[in-house]
PDB file of C-alpha atoms in Angstrom:
ATOM      1  CA  MET A   1     119.086  47.712  39.481  1.00 49.00           C
ATOM      2  CA  THR A   2     120.348  50.933  37.855  1.00 54.00           C
ATOM      3  CA  GLY A   3     118.574  54.265  38.330  1.00 57.00           C
ATOM      4  CA  LYS A   4     117.211  54.311  34.749  1.00 57.00           C
ATOM      5  CA  ASN A   5     115.751  50.801  34.990  1.00 65.00           C
ATOM      6  CA  LYS A   6     114.112  51.652  38.297  1.00 63.00           C
ATOM      7  CA  LYS A   7     112.410  54.716  36.792  1.00 63.00           C
ATOM      8  CA  GLY A   8     111.207  52.680  33.820  1.00 65.00           C
ATOM      9  CA  MET A   9     109.854  49.996  36.143  1.00 64.00           C
ATOM     10  CA  GLU A  10     107.993  52.617  38.208  1.00 67.00           C
ATOM     11  CA  LYS A  11     106.371  53.994  35.032  1.00 64.00           C
ATOM     12  CA  MET A  12     105.285  50.484  34.011  1.00 63.00           C
ATOM     13  CA  ILE A  13     103.804  49.873  37.452  1.00 68.00           C
ATOM     14  CA  SER A  14     101.887  53.164  37.357  1.00 74.00           C
ATOM     15  CA  ILE A  15     100.390  52.254  33.944  1.00 80.00           C
ATOM     16  CA  TYR A  16      99.306  48.867  35.320  1.00 83.00           C
ATOM     17  CA  TRP A  17      97.950  50.544  38.402  1.00 81.00           C
ATOM     18  CA  PHE A  18      95.901  52.926  36.283  1.00 81.00           C
ATOM     19  CA  ALA A  19      94.603  49.981  34.250  1.00 87.00           C
ATOM     20  CA  ILE A  20      93.611  48.131  37.446  1.00 88.00           C
ATOM     21  CA  LEU A  21      91.804  51.229  38.760  1.00 85.00           C
ATOM     22  CA  ALA A  22      89.942  51.670  35.469  1.00 88.00           C
ATOM     23  CA  LEU A  23      89.023  47.981  35.431  1.00 92.00           C
ATOM     24  CA  THR A  24      87.783  48.096  39.050  1.00 90.00           C
ATOM     25  CA  ALA A  25      85.737  51.244  38.421  1.00 89.00           C
ATOM     26  CA  GLY A  26      84.259  49.734  35.251  1.00 91.00           C
ATOM     27  CA  ALA A  27      83.340  46.499  37.026  1.00 93.00           C
ATOM     28  CA  VAL A  28      81.709  48.313  39.966  1.00 89.00           C
ATOM     29  CA  VAL A  29      79.727  50.651  37.668  1.00 89.00           C
ATOM     30  CA  TYR A  30      78.631  47.682  35.525  1.00 91.00           C
ATOM     31  CA  MET A  31      77.512  45.610  38.528  1.00 90.00           C
ATOM     32  CA  VAL A  32      75.654  48.520  40.138  1.00 87.00           C
ATOM     33  CA  LEU A  33      73.867  49.363  36.886  1.00 85.00           C
ATOM     34  CA  ILE A  34      72.929  45.706  36.348  1.00 85.00           C
ATOM     35  CA  PHE A  35      71.684  45.350  39.947  1.00 83.00           C
ATOM     36  CA  TYR A  36      69.784  48.633  40.324  1.00 81.00           C
ATOM     37  CA  GLY A  37      68.895  49.073  36.632  1.00 80.00           C
ATOM     38  CA  ASN A  38      66.513  46.108  36.681  1.00 82.00           C
ATOM     39  CA  PRO A  39      63.331  46.255  38.725  1.00 87.00           C
ATOM     40  CA  TYR A  40      63.012  44.114  41.862  1.00 87.00           C
ATOM     41  CA  ASP A  41      61.558  40.746  40.883  1.00 90.00           C
ATOM     42  CA  VAL A  42      58.719  39.847  43.256  1.00 94.00           C
ATOM     43  CA  LYS A  43      56.843  37.409  41.001  1.00 94.00           C
ATOM     44  CA  GLY A  44      58.080  34.416  43.015  1.00 94.00           C
ATOM     45  CA  LEU A  45      56.843  35.953  46.272  1.00 96.00           C
ATOM     46  CA  GLU A  46      53.507  36.890  44.700  1.00 96.00           C
ATOM     47  CA  SER A  47      53.024  33.373  43.393  1.00 96.00           C
ATOM     48  CA  ASP A  48      53.789  31.850  46.835  1.00 96.00           C
ATOM     49  CA  ILE A  49      51.369  34.227  48.570  1.00 97.00           C
ATOM     50  CA  MET A  50      48.646  33.492  46.019  1.00 97.00           C
ATOM     51  CA  MET A  51      49.018  29.722  46.462  1.00 96.00           C
ATOM     52  CA  ASN A  52      48.950  30.077  50.262  1.00 96.00           C
ATOM     53  CA  ASN A  53      45.829  32.261  50.059  1.00 96.00           C
ATOM     54  CA  VAL A  54      44.089  29.723  47.815  1.00 96.00           C
ATOM     55  CA  ALA A  55      45.058  26.828  50.104  1.00 95.00           C
ATOM     56  CA  ASP A  56      43.740  28.774  53.139  1.00 95.00           C
ATOM     57  CA  CYS A  57      40.547  29.475  51.217  1.00 95.00           C
ATOM     58  CA  ILE A  58      39.686  25.950  50.051  1.00 95.00           C
ATOM     59  CA  LEU A  59      40.837  24.014  53.124  1.00 94.00           C
ATOM     60  CA  GLU A  60      39.790  23.847  56.749  1.00 93.00           C
ATOM     61  CA  ASN A  61      41.668  21.493  59.081  1.00 91.00           C
ATOM     62  CA  GLY A  62      42.875  19.494  56.082  1.00 92.00           C
ATOM     63  CA  HIS A  63      39.354  18.995  54.697  1.00 94.00           C
ATOM     64  CA  LEU A  64      37.982  20.611  51.533  1.00 94.00           C
ATOM     65  CA  LYS A  65      35.696  23.442  52.615  1.00 93.00           C
ATOM     66  CA  TYR A  66      33.483  23.518  49.500  1.00 93.00           C
ATOM     67  CA  GLU A  67      31.635  21.049  47.296  1.00 91.00           C
ATOM     68  CA  LEU A  68      33.487  20.634  44.006  1.00 91.00           C
ATOM     69  CA  ASN A  69      30.764  21.867  41.648  1.00 92.00           C
ATOM     70  CA  ASN A  70      30.054  24.567  39.077  1.00 93.00           C
ATOM     71  CA  GLU A  71      29.096  27.060  41.779  1.00 93.00           C
ATOM     72  CA  LEU A  72      32.673  26.908  43.088  1.00 93.00           C
ATOM     73  CA  LYS A  73      34.117  26.925  39.576  1.00 93.00           C
ATOM     74  CA  ASN A  74      32.169  30.004  38.439  1.00 94.00           C
ATOM     75  CA  GLY A  75      32.447  32.014  41.628  1.00 94.00           C
ATOM     76  CA  PHE A  76      35.953  30.991  42.671  1.00 95.00           C
ATOM     77  CA  LEU A  77      37.513  34.479  42.565  1.00 95.00           C
ATOM     78  CA  ASN A  78      34.670  35.927  44.665  1.00 95.00           C
ATOM     79  CA  ILE A  79      34.683  33.035  47.125  1.00 95.00           C
ATOM     80  CA  CYS A  80      38.460  33.274  47.653  1.00 96.00           C
ATOM     81  CA  HIS A  81      38.574  37.094  47.469  1.00 96.00           C
ATOM     82  CA  ILE A  82      41.021  37.258  44.585  1.00 96.00           C
ATOM     83  CA  ASN A  83      41.161  40.135  42.129  1.00 95.00           C
ATOM     84  CA  LEU A  84      43.259  39.425  39.026  1.00 94.00           C
ATOM     85  CA  GLU A  85      42.642  42.788  37.331  1.00 91.00           C
ATOM     86  CA  THR A  86      45.723  44.779  36.340  1.00 89.00           C
ATOM     87  CA  GLU A  87      46.530  48.055  34.576  1.00 85.00           C
ATOM     88  CA  GLU A  88      47.441  46.131  31.421  1.00 85.00           C
ATOM     89  CA  PRO A  89      44.426  45.105  29.307  1.00 83.00           C
ATOM     90  CA  GLU A  90      45.587  41.511  28.853  1.00 86.00           C
ATOM     91  CA  GLY A  91      45.602  39.505  32.095  1.00 89.00           C
ATOM     92  CA  GLN A  92      48.894  39.185  33.898  1.00 93.00           C
ATOM     93  CA  TYR A  93      47.922  36.156  36.007  1.00 94.00           C
ATOM     94  CA  TYR A  94      46.777  32.635  35.341  1.00 95.00           C
ATOM     95  CA  LEU A  95      45.736  30.357  38.186  1.00 96.00           C
ATOM     96  CA  GLU A  96      44.949  26.681  37.770  1.00 96.00           C
ATOM     97  CA  ILE A  97      43.824  24.266  40.497  1.00 96.00           C
ATOM     98  CA  GLU A  98      43.414  20.552  39.872  1.00 95.00           C
ATOM     99  CA  PHE A  99      41.682  18.094  42.193  1.00 94.00           C
ATOM    100  CA  PHE A 100      43.101  14.853  40.788  1.00 91.00           C
ATOM    101  CA  GLU A 101      40.929  12.064  42.256  1.00 86.00           C
ATOM    102  CA  LYS A 102      37.779  14.082  41.540  1.00 87.00           C
ATOM    103  CA  GLY A 103      38.712  15.014  37.962  1.00 91.00           C
ATOM    104  CA  PHE A 104      37.813  18.609  38.800  1.00 94.00           C
ATOM    105  CA  ARG A 105      39.689  21.680  37.640  1.00 95.00           C
ATOM    106  CA  ILE A 106      39.380  25.423  38.252  1.00 96.00           C
ATOM    107  CA  SER A 107      41.201  27.931  36.069  1.00 95.00           C
ATOM    108  CA  GLU A 108      41.138  31.723  36.214  1.00 95.00           C
ATOM    109  CA  GLY A 109      42.976  34.528  34.432  1.00 94.00           C
ATOM    110  CA  ASN A 110      44.765  34.642  31.110  1.00 92.00           C
ATOM    111  CA  PRO A 111      45.296  31.054  29.803  1.00 92.00           C
ATOM    112  CA  ASN A 112      47.744  32.290  27.125  1.00 91.00           C
ATOM    113  CA  LEU A 113      50.377  32.651  29.838  1.00 91.00           C
ATOM    114  CA  LYS A 114      50.479  28.872  30.308  1.00 89.00           C
ATOM    115  CA  ASN A 115      51.459  28.193  26.709  1.00 82.00           C
ATOM    116  CA  ASN A 116      53.674  31.252  26.370  1.00 77.00           C
ATOM    117  CA  SER A 117      56.715  30.452  24.245  1.00 66.00           C
ATOM    118  CA  ASN A 118      58.844  32.986  26.114  1.00 70.00           C
ATOM    119  CA  LYS A 119      59.458  30.894  29.219  1.00 66.00           C
ATOM    120  CA  ASN A 120      61.943  33.436  30.610  1.00 70.00           C
ATOM    121  CA  SER A 121      59.401  36.216  31.004  1.00 81.00           C
ATOM    122  CA  VAL A 122      56.456  34.328  32.512  1.00 88.00           C
ATOM    123  CA  PHE A 123      57.036  33.092  36.039  1.00 91.00           C
ATOM    124  CA  SER A 124      55.447  29.785  36.941  1.00 92.00           C
ATOM    125  CA  GLY A 125      55.073  28.431  40.445  1.00 94.00           C
ATOM    126  CA  SER A 126      53.477  25.205  41.526  1.00 95.00           C
ATOM    127  CA  LYS A 127      52.475  23.532  44.764  1.00 94.00           C
ATOM    128  CA  SER A 128      50.653  20.299  45.533  1.00 94.00           C
ATOM    129  CA  PHE A 129      49.272  18.816  48.731  1.00 92.00           C
ATOM    130  CA  TYR A 130      46.894  16.133  50.007  1.00 94.00           C
ATOM    131  CA  SER A 131      43.522  16.895  51.506  1.00 94.00           C
ATOM    132  CA  LEU A 132      40.371  15.042  52.505  1.00 94.00           C
ATOM    133  CA  ASP A 133      36.843  15.448  51.141  1.00 90.00           C
ATOM    134  CA  LYS A 134      33.656  15.381  53.274  1.00 86.00           C
ATOM    135  CA  ASN A 135      33.781  11.549  53.353  1.00 88.00           C
ATOM    136  CA  SER A 136      37.466  11.574  54.367  1.00 89.00           C
ATOM    137  CA  ASN A 137      38.622  10.321  50.964  1.00 91.00           C
ATOM    138  CA  GLU A 138      42.061  11.499  49.927  1.00 93.00           C
ATOM    139  CA  VAL A 139      42.187  14.242  47.281  1.00 94.00           C
ATOM    140  CA  THR A 140      45.427  15.454  45.715  1.00 95.00           C
ATOM    141  CA  VAL A 141      45.345  19.160  44.966  1.00 95.00           C
ATOM    142  CA  LYS A 142      47.835  20.745  42.575  1.00 96.00           C
ATOM    143  CA  MET A 143      48.067  24.495  42.023  1.00 96.00           C
ATOM    144  CA  ASN A 144      49.892  26.251  39.190  1.00 95.00           C
ATOM    145  CA  VAL A 145      50.340  30.003  39.096  1.00 96.00           C
ATOM    146  CA  TYR A 146      51.667  31.892  36.059  1.00 94.00           C
ATOM    147  CA  ILE A 147      52.579  35.571  36.398  1.00 94.00           C
ATOM    148  CA  ASN A 148      53.651  37.806  33.538  1.00 91.00           C
ATOM    149  CA  LYS A 149      54.164  41.413  34.789  1.00 88.00           C
ATOM    150  CA  VAL A 150      57.412  41.566  32.776  1.00 82.00           C
ATOM    151  CA  ASN A 151      57.617  45.344  32.618  1.00 79.00           C
ATOM    152  CA  LYS A 152      57.487  45.689  36.383  1.00 81.00           C
ATOM    153  CA  ASN A 153      59.814  42.846  37.309  1.00 79.00           C
ATOM    154  CA  ALA A 154      63.195  41.698  36.074  1.00 61.00           C
ATOM    155  CA  GLY A 155      62.688  39.311  33.168  1.00 47.00           C
TER     156      GLY A 155
ATOM    157  CA  MET B   1     123.693  65.028  52.468  1.00 48.00           C
ATOM    158  CA  ARG B   2     121.257  67.782  51.432  1.00 52.00           C
ATOM    159  CA  LYS B   3     120.568  65.960  48.110  1.00 52.00           C
ATOM    160  CA  ARG B   4     119.699  62.719  49.925  1.00 54.00           C
ATOM    161  CA  LEU B   5     117.289  64.536  52.236  1.00 52.00           C
ATOM    162  CA  ARG B   6     115.455  66.128  49.251  1.00 57.00           C
ATOM    163  CA  LYS B   7     115.076  62.695  47.648  1.00 59.00           C
ATOM    164  CA  LYS B   8     113.470  61.248  50.799  1.00 60.00           C
ATOM    165  CA  GLY B   9     111.056  64.203  50.909  1.00 64.00           C
ATOM    166  CA  GLN B  10     110.084  63.533  47.319  1.00 68.00           C
ATOM    167  CA  ILE B  11     109.305  59.878  48.078  1.00 71.00           C
ATOM    168  CA  LEU B  12     107.022  60.943  50.941  1.00 80.00           C
ATOM    169  CA  VAL B  13     105.141  63.438  48.722  1.00 81.00           C
ATOM    170  CA  GLU B  14     104.712  60.784  46.028  1.00 78.00           C
ATOM    171  CA  ASN B  15     103.302  58.302  48.539  1.00 81.00           C
ATOM    172  CA  VAL B  16     100.943  60.854  50.039  1.00 85.00           C
ATOM    173  CA  MET B  17      99.712  61.861  46.563  1.00 84.00           C
ATOM    174  CA  PHE B  18      99.238  58.183  45.704  1.00 82.00           C
ATOM    175  CA  LEU B  19      97.194  57.582  48.861  1.00 87.00           C
ATOM    176  CA  VAL B  20      95.117  60.737  48.350  1.00 90.00           C
ATOM    177  CA  LEU B  21      94.328  59.805  44.746  1.00 86.00           C
ATOM    178  CA  ASN B  22      93.345  56.287  45.842  1.00 87.00           C
ATOM    179  CA  LEU B  23      91.074  57.719  48.527  1.00 91.00           C
ATOM    180  CA  ILE B  24      89.456  60.094  46.022  1.00 92.00           C
ATOM    181  CA  PHE B  25      88.906  57.180  43.634  1.00 89.00           C
ATOM    182  CA  LEU B  26      87.312  55.025  46.342  1.00 90.00           C
ATOM    183  CA  SER B  27      85.125  57.922  47.568  1.00 93.00           C
ATOM    184  CA  ILE B  28      83.812  58.511  44.028  1.00 91.00           C
ATOM    185  CA  LEU B  29      82.970  54.805  43.703  1.00 89.00           C
ATOM    186  CA  ILE B  30      81.196  54.734  47.079  1.00 90.00           C
ATOM    187  CA  LEU B  31      79.261  57.930  46.254  1.00 89.00           C
ATOM    188  CA  PHE B  32      78.194  56.424  42.942  1.00 86.00           C
ATOM    189  CA  VAL B  33      76.936  53.206  44.594  1.00 85.00           C
ATOM    190  CA  TYR B  34      75.176  55.217  47.350  1.00 83.00           C
ATOM    191  CA  SER B  35      73.462  57.532  44.849  1.00 80.00           C
ATOM    192  CA  LYS B  36      72.266  54.592  42.763  1.00 79.00           C
ATOM    193  CA  SER B  37      70.987  52.547  45.725  1.00 77.00           C
ATOM    194  CA  GLY B  38      69.070  55.305  47.504  1.00 72.00           C
ATOM    195  CA  GLY B  39      67.487  57.155  44.588  1.00 83.00           C
ATOM    196  CA  ASP B  40      63.859  58.282  44.649  1.00 88.00           C
ATOM    197  CA  ALA B  41      62.845  55.884  41.882  1.00 88.00           C
ATOM    198  CA  ILE B  42      64.389  52.878  43.658  1.00 89.00           C
ATOM    199  CA  LEU B  43      62.662  53.754  46.946  1.00 92.00           C
ATOM    200  CA  GLU B  44      59.312  54.268  45.217  1.00 93.00           C
ATOM    201  CA  GLU B  45      59.523  50.868  43.552  1.00 93.00           C
ATOM    202  CA  LYS B  46      60.727  49.143  46.715  1.00 93.00           C
ATOM    203  CA  TYR B  47      57.909  50.483  48.884  1.00 96.00           C
ATOM    204  CA  ALA B  48      55.153  50.059  46.252  1.00 96.00           C
ATOM    205  CA  LYS B  49      56.036  46.377  45.869  1.00 96.00           C
ATOM    206  CA  GLN B  50      56.523  45.861  49.602  1.00 96.00           C
ATOM    207  CA  ILE B  51      53.123  47.366  50.424  1.00 97.00           C
ATOM    208  CA  ALA B  52      51.414  45.351  47.644  1.00 97.00           C
ATOM    209  CA  LEU B  53      52.935  42.118  49.002  1.00 97.00           C
ATOM    210  CA  ILE B  54      51.946  43.040  52.574  1.00 97.00           C
ATOM    211  CA  ILE B  55      48.350  43.624  51.465  1.00 97.00           C
ATOM    212  CA  ASP B  56      48.379  40.351  49.497  1.00 96.00           C
ATOM    213  CA  SER B  57      49.240  38.373  52.609  1.00 96.00           C
ATOM    214  CA  ALA B  58      47.072  40.396  55.014  1.00 96.00           C
ATOM    215  CA  LYS B  59      43.855  39.147  56.623  1.00 95.00           C
ATOM    216  CA  PRO B  60      40.807  41.210  57.654  1.00 95.00           C
ATOM    217  CA  GLU B  61      41.185  43.308  60.848  1.00 94.00           C
ATOM    218  CA  MET B  62      44.965  43.437  60.519  1.00 96.00           C
ATOM    219  CA  GLU B  63      46.685  46.764  61.132  1.00 96.00           C
ATOM    220  CA  ILE B  64      50.159  47.129  59.652  1.00 96.00           C
ATOM    221  CA  HIS B  65      52.713  49.834  60.520  1.00 96.00           C
ATOM    222  CA  LEU B  66      55.415  49.991  57.879  1.00 96.00           C
ATOM    223  CA  ASN B  67      58.578  51.941  58.745  1.00 96.00           C
ATOM    224  CA  MET B  68      59.401  54.310  55.871  1.00 95.00           C
ATOM    225  CA  GLU B  69      61.894  56.733  57.436  1.00 93.00           C
ATOM    226  CA  ASP B  70      64.222  56.772  54.408  1.00 91.00           C
ATOM    227  CA  ALA B  71      61.295  57.531  52.086  1.00 93.00           C
ATOM    228  CA  PHE B  72      60.117  60.357  54.388  1.00 94.00           C
ATOM    229  CA  ARG B  73      63.633  61.855  54.350  1.00 92.00           C
ATOM    230  CA  GLU B  74      63.660  61.840  50.540  1.00 91.00           C
ATOM    231  CA  ALA B  75      60.160  63.381  50.409  1.00 94.00           C
ATOM    232  CA  ASP B  76      61.322  66.149  52.795  1.00 93.00           C
ATOM    233  CA  LYS B  77      64.288  66.857  50.525  1.00 92.00           C
ATOM    234  CA  ASN B  78      61.891  67.192  47.571  1.00 92.00           C
ATOM    235  CA  ASN B  79      59.404  69.303  49.606  1.00 94.00           C
ATOM    236  CA  PHE B  80      56.761  66.639  48.994  1.00 94.00           C
ATOM    237  CA  ASP B  81      53.896  66.218  51.485  1.00 94.00           C
ATOM    238  CA  LYS B  82      54.285  63.017  53.555  1.00 93.00           C
ATOM    239  CA  LYS B  83      50.529  62.474  53.516  1.00 94.00           C
ATOM    240  CA  ASN B  84      50.631  61.960  49.740  1.00 94.00           C
ATOM    241  CA  ILE B  85      53.476  59.445  49.614  1.00 96.00           C
ATOM    242  CA  VAL B  86      51.315  56.301  49.600  1.00 96.00           C
ATOM    243  CA  SER B  87      47.909  56.079  47.966  1.00 95.00           C
ATOM    244  CA  VAL B  88      45.693  53.086  47.251  1.00 95.00           C
ATOM    245  CA  SER B  89      43.160  53.165  44.447  1.00 93.00           C
ATOM    246  CA  GLY B  90      41.213  49.998  43.638  1.00 92.00           C
ATOM    247  CA  ASN B  91      43.802  47.232  43.775  1.00 93.00           C
ATOM    248  CA  THR B  92      46.764  49.496  42.936  1.00 95.00           C
ATOM    249  CA  VAL B  93      49.306  50.933  45.376  1.00 96.00           C
ATOM    250  CA  THR B  94      51.136  54.071  44.277  1.00 95.00           C
ATOM    251  CA  VAL B  95      54.206  55.473  46.039  1.00 96.00           C
ATOM    252  CA  LYS B  96      55.391  58.999  45.181  1.00 95.00           C
ATOM    253  CA  LEU B  97      58.344  60.848  46.681  1.00 94.00           C
ATOM    254  CA  ARG B  98      58.383  63.840  44.322  1.00 91.00           C
ATOM    255  CA  GLY B  99      56.011  65.967  42.261  1.00 86.00           C
ATOM    256  CA  GLU B 100      56.553  63.964  39.105  1.00 85.00           C
ATOM    257  CA  GLY B 101      56.945  60.243  38.661  1.00 84.00           C
ATOM    258  CA  GLY B 102      55.819  57.651  41.194  1.00 91.00           C
ATOM    259  CA  TYR B 103      55.535  53.879  41.041  1.00 93.00           C
ATOM    260  CA  SER B 104      52.401  51.726  41.026  1.00 94.00           C
ATOM    261  CA  TYR B 105      51.966  48.006  41.672  1.00 95.00           C
ATOM    262  CA  GLU B 106      48.807  45.892  41.869  1.00 95.00           C
ATOM    263  CA  PHE B 107      47.796  43.488  44.619  1.00 96.00           C
ATOM    264  CA  PHE B 108      45.438  40.547  44.057  1.00 96.00           C
ATOM    265  CA  ASN B 109      43.999  40.133  47.570  1.00 96.00           C
ATOM    266  CA  ASN B 110      40.522  41.649  47.249  1.00 95.00           C
ATOM    267  CA  VAL B 111      40.427  43.482  50.583  1.00 96.00           C
ATOM    268  CA  ALA B 112      38.823  46.708  51.751  1.00 95.00           C
ATOM    269  CA  MET B 113      40.926  49.084  53.808  1.00 94.00           C
ATOM    270  CA  GLU B 114      40.830  52.414  55.583  1.00 95.00           C
ATOM    271  CA  ASN B 115      42.679  55.357  54.045  1.00 93.00           C
ATOM    272  CA  VAL B 116      46.416  54.915  54.565  1.00 95.00           C
ATOM    273  CA  TYR B 117      48.223  57.706  56.398  1.00 95.00           C
ATOM    274  CA  PRO B 118      51.596  58.440  58.070  1.00 95.00           C
ATOM    275  CA  ILE B 119      51.971  57.932  61.825  1.00 95.00           C
ATOM    276  CA  ASP B 120      54.578  58.562  64.493  1.00 94.00           C
ATOM    277  CA  THR B 121      55.422  55.245  66.161  1.00 90.00           C
ATOM    278  CA  ASP B 122      58.386  56.340  68.311  1.00 88.00           C
ATOM    279  CA  ASN B 123      56.718  59.501  69.734  1.00 88.00           C
ATOM    280  CA  ASP B 124      59.348  61.966  68.512  1.00 88.00           C
ATOM    281  CA  LYS B 125      56.657  64.112  66.844  1.00 86.00           C
ATOM    282  CA  ASN B 126      57.900  63.104  63.398  1.00 88.00           C
ATOM    283  CA  ALA B 127      56.009  60.629  61.235  1.00 91.00           C
ATOM    284  CA  ASP B 128      58.177  57.576  60.550  1.00 92.00           C
ATOM    285  CA  SER B 129      55.725  54.889  59.408  1.00 95.00           C
ATOM    286  CA  TYR B 130      52.617  54.371  57.331  1.00 96.00           C
ATOM    287  CA  ARG B 131      49.479  52.782  58.769  1.00 96.00           C
ATOM    288  CA  ILE B 132      47.616  50.248  56.643  1.00 96.00           C
ATOM    289  CA  LYS B 133      44.378  48.974  58.171  1.00 96.00           C
ATOM    290  CA  ILE B 134      42.501  46.102  56.524  1.00 96.00           C
ATOM    291  CA  THR B 135      38.812  46.319  57.414  1.00 95.00           C
ATOM    292  CA  GLY B 136      37.504  43.256  55.588  1.00 94.00           C
ATOM    293  CA  TYR B 137      37.025  41.823  52.133  1.00 94.00           C
ATOM    294  CA  ALA B 138      35.832  44.046  49.276  1.00 91.00           C
ATOM    295  CA  LYS B 139      32.419  43.215  47.828  1.00 78.00           C
TER     296      LYS B 139
END
């Protein structure tokens, strides 16, 4: 390779090198801004904790702790020590519990979240398990939790 | 002979410059990532959500000590009183590391608790954790 060609080659390499550096810096800045620019999303964890708390509340050694009646339905939040109030005026939670064999259902919170068309913003978690009533009959319990809180969690 | 020597010296200077520039570039990138990951706002959000989740899963009579050394360091830098970093009002946790701003997050577990305050868990006379004591369920 002649001296002129070598110099030209070196210039080309330095331009490429600069381009690679710029590309790397751009990618790192973009990834960091994407990662730290969005809030931490804890809706999944919240939903799991809520379902565990409800299961602990309504069950004792695999048996339903309470009679499935209107008293439980109307006072569910007090009985299970749940407070669904938030800073935002419209509710940010919706909790639904179905006792299949008994045809009994409890629902609390903002029901609009269940039918929300924007499925990406509302988190929904669900859990089901078997339990026994006072007469040891099997009861299937299904819980659904919907959490909005879009402004405070990544969408 | 002298010409050849000068050329070798030039190559060495070029390589050293190249390495130094690369190091400067990498340092700037690392500083950028570090500044973004450890900012006051990020720490406030992290701890507000962490404390809210801890309270959500807590049971009556539990006492929780949450290590918050990095938050205390930031508060010291901002001359902000450690006793005012975490506050709980109703079912909302607020974490503040500076005079302005702060981050709030709600918990749904309807518990009653004692006032939260900083404690020294490793006996070095510097507070490093916050104490959260659940006394029972709220009425």
